[in-house]
XYZ file of C-alpha atoms in Angstrom:
440
model
C 105.326 92.710 120.318
C 103.110 95.268 118.599
C 103.602 96.003 114.912
C 106.004 98.938 114.296
C 103.248 101.116 112.856
C 101.025 100.398 115.856
C 103.878 101.096 118.276
C 104.489 104.471 116.605
C 100.787 105.276 116.773
C 100.627 104.296 120.458
C 103.559 106.608 121.205
C 101.843 109.511 119.424
C 98.618 108.888 121.358
C 100.508 108.785 124.651
C 102.196 112.079 123.766
C 98.825 113.711 123.027
C 97.416 112.463 126.329
C 100.429 113.737 128.264
C 99.721 117.186 126.822
C 96.404 116.927 128.691
C 98.173 115.658 131.827
C 96.357 112.364 131.331
C 97.702 108.834 131.372
C 97.156 106.250 128.631
C 96.087 103.705 131.243
C 93.113 105.710 132.567
C 89.590 104.845 131.319
C 88.301 107.014 128.496
C 84.713 107.626 127.427
C 83.633 107.298 123.803
C 79.918 108.138 123.491
C 80.049 107.476 119.742
C 81.258 103.911 120.252
C 79.525 103.127 123.560
C 76.758 105.664 124.254
C 75.209 103.749 127.145
C 78.524 103.270 128.920
C 79.406 106.944 128.499
C 75.961 108.004 129.726
C 76.350 105.942 132.890
C 79.826 107.315 133.578
C 78.709 110.912 133.026
C 75.644 110.392 135.244
C 77.587 108.748 138.077
C 78.495 110.547 141.256
C 81.707 112.527 140.890
C 84.817 111.320 142.683
C 86.662 114.556 141.886
C 88.745 113.052 139.082
C 88.650 114.696 135.643
C 86.895 112.904 132.790
C 88.667 111.932 129.577
C 86.252 111.910 126.663
C 86.708 111.386 122.937
C 84.722 113.418 120.412
C 84.760 113.985 116.645
C 85.254 117.267 114.746
C 82.641 118.443 112.302
C 83.308 117.333 108.716
C 83.120 119.212 105.442
C 80.889 118.691 102.444
C 80.681 115.458 100.410
C 83.078 115.215 97.490
C 82.784 114.280 93.827
C 85.447 113.053 91.426
C 84.185 112.876 87.846
C 81.256 110.431 87.986
C 82.064 109.019 91.456
C 80.471 110.349 94.627
C 82.346 110.310 97.935
C 81.566 111.245 101.495
C 83.379 114.072 103.271
C 87.119 113.849 103.937
C 87.751 112.234 107.341
C 89.343 113.921 110.340
C 90.891 112.445 113.454
C 88.851 112.456 116.664
C 90.017 114.568 119.597
C 90.493 114.121 123.339
C 88.677 116.309 125.860
C 89.724 116.673 129.498
C 86.673 117.759 131.468
C 86.409 118.940 135.052
C 82.916 118.530 136.471
C 81.234 121.810 137.268
C 83.363 123.914 134.915
C 82.765 124.896 131.303
C 86.506 125.300 130.758
C 88.079 122.204 129.264
C 91.250 121.152 127.500
C 91.310 119.766 123.983
C 94.075 117.756 122.303
C 94.393 115.885 119.018
C 94.143 112.116 118.932
C 97.922 111.933 118.460
C 100.961 114.180 118.467
C 104.058 113.425 116.407
C 106.384 115.225 118.816
C 107.158 118.527 120.531
C 103.536 119.632 120.358
C 103.332 119.209 116.577
C 100.507 117.292 114.881
C 101.449 114.368 112.719
C 102.326 115.358 109.157
C 99.280 115.721 106.939
C 97.011 116.879 109.760
C 95.262 119.420 107.636
C 95.784 117.808 104.275
C 92.777 115.537 104.287
C 90.291 117.980 105.555
C 91.406 121.244 104.047
C 92.280 123.695 106.808
C 93.383 122.729 110.236
C 90.741 122.867 112.913
C 89.851 121.724 116.392
C 92.139 119.028 117.630
C 94.732 119.256 114.841
C 97.466 120.968 116.861
C 98.867 120.909 120.376
C 96.606 120.777 123.437
C 94.774 124.018 124.106
C 92.246 125.369 126.608
C 88.734 125.882 125.304
C 85.372 126.949 126.754
C 82.167 125.018 126.180
C 79.196 127.174 125.177
C 76.338 124.678 124.994
C 75.359 121.138 124.081
C 72.809 121.006 121.281
C 70.805 118.047 119.994
C 69.829 117.994 116.322
C 67.801 115.557 114.238
C 67.374 114.792 110.546
C 65.315 112.371 108.500
C 66.686 109.903 105.957
C 65.533 106.842 104.022
C 65.249 103.519 105.799
C 66.958 101.620 102.993
C 67.437 101.616 99.241
C 64.421 99.411 98.429
C 62.112 101.294 96.006
C 59.016 99.982 97.796
C 60.134 101.092 101.281
C 58.610 104.381 102.414
C 59.857 104.316 106.000
C 62.110 107.056 107.305
C 65.002 106.707 109.705
C 65.732 109.493 112.202
C 69.328 110.484 112.864
C 69.844 112.315 116.169
C 73.179 113.888 117.094
C 74.556 115.722 120.124
C 77.085 118.476 119.457
C 79.358 120.224 121.921
C 79.708 123.853 120.778
C 83.017 125.503 121.679
C 83.845 129.173 122.061
C 86.570 130.460 119.740
C 90.144 129.977 120.959
C 91.465 132.968 122.874
C 94.177 133.522 120.250
C 92.333 132.248 117.162
C 93.512 133.802 113.874
C 90.057 133.251 112.413
C 87.236 135.727 112.718
C 84.960 135.247 115.749
C 82.045 134.260 113.537
C 84.004 131.432 111.868
C 85.711 130.226 115.040
C 82.466 130.186 117.030
C 81.001 127.705 114.552
C 83.316 124.908 115.717
C 81.361 121.926 116.939
C 82.348 118.501 118.190
C 80.137 115.461 117.670
C 79.802 113.697 121.019
C 76.934 111.241 120.482
C 74.596 110.052 117.747
C 71.997 107.409 117.000
C 69.663 106.504 114.148
C 66.445 104.562 114.427
C 63.067 104.113 112.798
C 61.634 105.183 116.154
C 62.570 108.867 116.630
C 61.886 108.677 120.352
C 64.311 105.815 120.859
C 67.137 107.573 119.016
C 66.440 110.813 120.877
C 66.406 109.061 124.264
C 69.774 107.408 123.642
C 71.484 110.620 122.509
C 69.978 112.766 125.258
C 71.093 110.226 127.860
C 74.614 111.367 126.942
C 73.936 115.012 126.109
C 72.091 115.840 129.355
C 74.732 114.660 131.877
C 77.488 116.122 129.685
C 75.828 119.537 129.691
C 75.257 119.252 133.438
C 78.898 118.316 134.033
C 80.092 121.313 131.987
C 77.491 123.677 133.494
C 76.289 124.772 130.027
C 72.776 124.923 128.511
C 71.255 121.902 126.787
C 69.419 122.797 123.578
C 66.898 120.303 122.204
C 63.869 120.426 119.928
C 61.749 121.071 123.042
C 63.704 124.184 124.026
C 66.697 125.201 126.111
C 67.400 123.810 129.566
C 69.691 126.148 131.526
C 72.571 124.875 133.667
C 71.364 123.680 137.033
C 67.902 122.837 135.664
C 68.753 120.007 133.268
C 66.449 117.077 133.805
C 68.224 113.703 134.175
C 67.421 111.266 131.394
C 66.740 107.552 131.809
C 69.361 105.172 130.473
C 67.750 103.243 127.595
C 70.111 100.269 127.611
C 72.637 98.699 129.970
C 76.336 99.357 129.518
C 77.744 96.085 128.094
C 81.273 96.319 129.514
C 83.645 98.578 131.479
C 85.185 101.480 129.596
C 88.425 100.841 127.736
C 91.590 102.664 128.653
C 92.563 105.571 126.434
C 95.408 103.532 124.899
C 93.077 100.643 124.051
C 90.341 102.916 122.728
C 92.489 105.171 120.544
C 93.064 103.006 117.468
C 89.478 102.551 116.250
C 86.643 105.069 116.086
C 83.133 105.134 114.633
C 81.063 108.099 113.483
C 78.854 109.248 110.609
C 80.571 110.611 107.519
C 77.888 112.162 105.373
C 75.208 109.521 104.828
C 77.321 106.591 106.084
C 78.320 105.354 109.523
C 82.045 104.550 109.267
C 84.383 102.584 111.522
C 88.031 103.612 110.991
C 91.439 102.284 111.967
C 93.533 105.318 112.906
C 96.746 103.315 113.261
C 96.581 102.284 109.612
C 98.164 104.324 106.844
C 95.697 102.899 104.349
C 96.970 102.538 100.789
C 99.999 104.689 101.634
C 101.396 101.866 103.763
C 101.933 99.663 100.686
C 103.306 102.393 98.386
C 106.995 101.590 98.988
C 106.483 97.855 98.585
C 104.533 98.287 95.332
C 107.157 100.692 93.974
C 109.979 98.221 94.696
C 108.044 95.356 93.099
C 107.298 97.485 90.048
C 110.943 98.555 89.714
C 112.156 94.947 90.049
C 109.729 93.779 87.367
C 110.849 96.531 84.998
C 114.525 95.671 85.581
C 113.759 92.027 84.773
C 111.789 93.116 81.721
C 114.711 95.252 80.547
C 117.036 92.247 80.753
C 114.574 90.212 78.694
C 114.250 92.974 76.091
C 118.030 92.937 75.720
C 117.854 89.175 75.134
C 115.102 89.706 72.565
C 117.333 92.055 70.573
C 120.245 89.596 70.747
C 118.076 86.698 69.590
C 116.622 88.769 66.772
C 120.102 89.821 65.653
C 121.191 86.176 65.646
C 118.195 85.222 63.524
C 116.612 83.045 66.224
C 113.045 84.307 65.811
C 111.440 81.568 67.944
C 113.427 82.491 71.055
C 112.913 86.194 70.327
C 109.123 85.767 70.200
C 109.012 83.701 73.396
C 111.291 85.972 75.388
C 109.546 89.043 73.969
C 106.179 87.788 75.227
C 107.597 87.352 78.731
C 109.236 90.796 78.550
C 105.942 92.399 77.521
C 104.101 90.752 80.427
C 106.737 91.855 82.933
C 106.684 95.394 81.527
C 102.915 95.634 81.884
C 103.004 94.199 85.410
C 105.794 96.577 86.455
C 103.963 99.567 85.036
C 100.788 98.484 86.869
C 102.615 98.177 90.201
C 104.193 101.605 89.745
C 100.764 103.078 88.952
C 99.323 101.604 92.147
C 102.315 102.895 94.109
C 101.838 106.374 92.662
C 98.193 106.440 93.728
C 98.989 104.961 97.160
C 101.713 107.516 97.881
C 99.212 110.342 97.367
C 96.762 108.980 99.939
C 96.349 111.955 102.280
C 94.183 110.543 105.073
C 95.686 109.355 108.365
C 93.328 106.405 108.744
C 91.752 103.584 106.774
C 88.073 102.577 106.855
C 87.288 99.185 108.349
C 83.603 99.120 107.414
C 80.815 101.477 106.400
C 77.123 101.134 107.209
C 74.540 102.767 104.950
C 70.781 102.553 104.477
C 69.948 98.848 104.618
C 73.476 97.584 103.876
C 77.114 97.518 104.930
C 80.501 97.260 103.198
C 83.695 95.828 104.681
C 86.889 97.561 103.439
C 85.111 100.182 101.290
C 86.844 101.978 98.456
C 88.206 105.443 99.230
C 89.416 108.552 97.443
C 92.911 109.975 97.847
C 91.635 112.096 100.727
C 90.284 109.006 102.497
C 86.638 109.841 101.751
C 84.358 106.813 101.407
C 83.185 105.867 97.910
C 79.375 105.935 98.098
C 78.938 103.149 95.567
C 77.679 99.945 97.265
C 80.907 97.986 96.882
C 84.346 97.609 98.412
C 87.607 95.700 98.132
C 85.903 92.468 99.219
C 82.987 92.765 96.796
C 79.493 94.185 96.728
C 77.641 95.571 99.728
C 75.735 93.075 101.864
C 72.200 93.629 103.080
C 72.033 94.236 106.834
C 69.086 91.832 106.889
C 71.424 89.031 105.811
C 73.572 89.334 108.948
C 73.141 86.436 111.360
C 75.407 87.656 114.147
C 78.459 89.746 114.959
C 80.930 87.883 117.134
C 84.530 87.650 118.323
C 86.688 84.784 117.090
C 90.296 83.929 118.011
C 92.773 84.108 115.139
C 96.027 82.679 116.496
C 97.207 85.079 119.185
C 94.832 87.801 117.963
C 91.068 88.346 117.919
C 88.792 89.107 114.991
C 85.387 90.759 114.923
C 83.513 88.450 112.588
C 80.266 89.320 110.778
C 78.389 86.117 109.981
C 76.149 86.577 106.923
C 74.157 84.538 104.416
C 77.268 84.688 102.233
C 79.575 83.351 104.939
C 81.633 84.895 107.756
C 83.714 88.029 107.160
C 86.544 89.180 109.419
C 85.974 92.928 109.633
C 88.490 93.886 112.323
C 91.605 92.301 113.827
C 93.191 93.318 117.129
C 95.594 91.999 119.754
C 93.175 92.429 122.662
C 89.985 90.502 123.331
C 88.372 93.341 125.313
C 88.936 95.710 122.378
C 87.431 93.171 119.983
C 84.368 92.756 122.201
C 83.966 96.523 122.533
C 83.889 96.996 118.760
C 81.812 93.852 118.305
C 79.085 95.571 120.324
C 79.505 98.814 118.368
C 79.289 97.031 115.011
C 76.282 95.027 116.167
C 74.503 98.305 117.006
C 75.579 99.749 113.657
C 74.101 96.819 111.721
C 70.863 97.044 113.725
C 70.641 100.793 113.088
C 70.602 100.374 109.291
C 68.666 97.096 108.992
C 65.316 97.152 107.203
C 62.614 95.858 109.589
C 60.534 92.801 108.901
C 61.142 89.197 107.925
C 63.374 87.647 105.275
C 63.753 89.481 101.981
C 62.613 88.020 98.657
C 66.226 87.094 97.884
C 66.573 85.283 101.217
C 63.305 83.383 100.674
C 64.437 82.346 97.192
C 67.816 81.213 98.538
C 66.167 79.217 101.351
C 63.782 77.572 98.873
C 66.674 76.630 96.611
C 68.642 75.156 99.501
C 65.604 73.149 100.635
C 65.142 71.721 97.140
C 68.749 70.558 96.793
C 68.462 67.531 99.190
C 65.215 66.479 97.496
C 66.852 66.618 94.066
C 69.877 64.645 95.306
C 67.661 61.836 96.629
């Protein structure tokens, strides 16, 4: 049986898909998680069936809280129902809480509500545009290489009954594909292998750095890599999603409430500890009144510890209850490194410091492999590193685990510094080689 929170999430996803007249069991395309698979599906001959595609809304600006820097507040991805040969499409949020309403807090994390944060609605595609930007390869002071980030955006016309001004509404964009690589041509080829057939399917122009290709004259792009596996169904795909958030590539669990999920438990623990502490303080006063100072000191010490622990649990519960995001990060991938279970702000934005709940960031060059391992009746995506294996993601389905194993493997490769072992790895290998000699 699925966990209650997952069952509720699955029901909300199914409701959102029904608003698009789509079924949870149909295959869905996710160019951000599987660009090659999506490119092949978009380039295939049409059988007349509509396409179900997942995309990501544009995010806001990075955030700052005192001395800490955070990425932008996250937003849920959206579903698109596309009919080949027509620029008209239908857009729905990732999930609907009921009767066409978005789940509570839809706009809280990202400011104002935007594309995909209400009931399903018809929209018109205007164009698909491909952009690129340069960034550092890694954080090493001696590295002068630059990594190119290429993204494909689907630009939407303003809603027919949008309350916003046409200029603001027309700026809505959905991220449909992205890649980063030290070789700009390789990143561009991968993204355009998705952008070109998508623009052709929607009969809209494709805008790249080389110019604008009008509908009907879009050149087909070669597929740079084979699709590793068949597409997941919409129900299987919905829970996890990967995309860039500012300068980081982030994999999120959208069925998780994040810190908010433990707020009630922490509050109850804190209250129980304070009740126990109160009983001990009463005993302290009785012992002191009876002149038994030894018992009073001992019981008072225990009461003080319980009071501090209770106050700490209530403080954690207070912070957790204010967590506004509707997802929790699984891992983040930055220049030359990655973090499993990164720290977040109350809006769910990723803390940009190279550390997380499991410790400091790990160099991408120290990753040996990303694999799938059984964990009882579930499956874990395991990242094997110089520091040992780390379970980054846990799911009930092996095909889902393998899908995100491939996505995380590409993510690690996209941020890894090129070349051989680092100085730290060489020093560690030398130390390990010297240990048997010293023992003999």
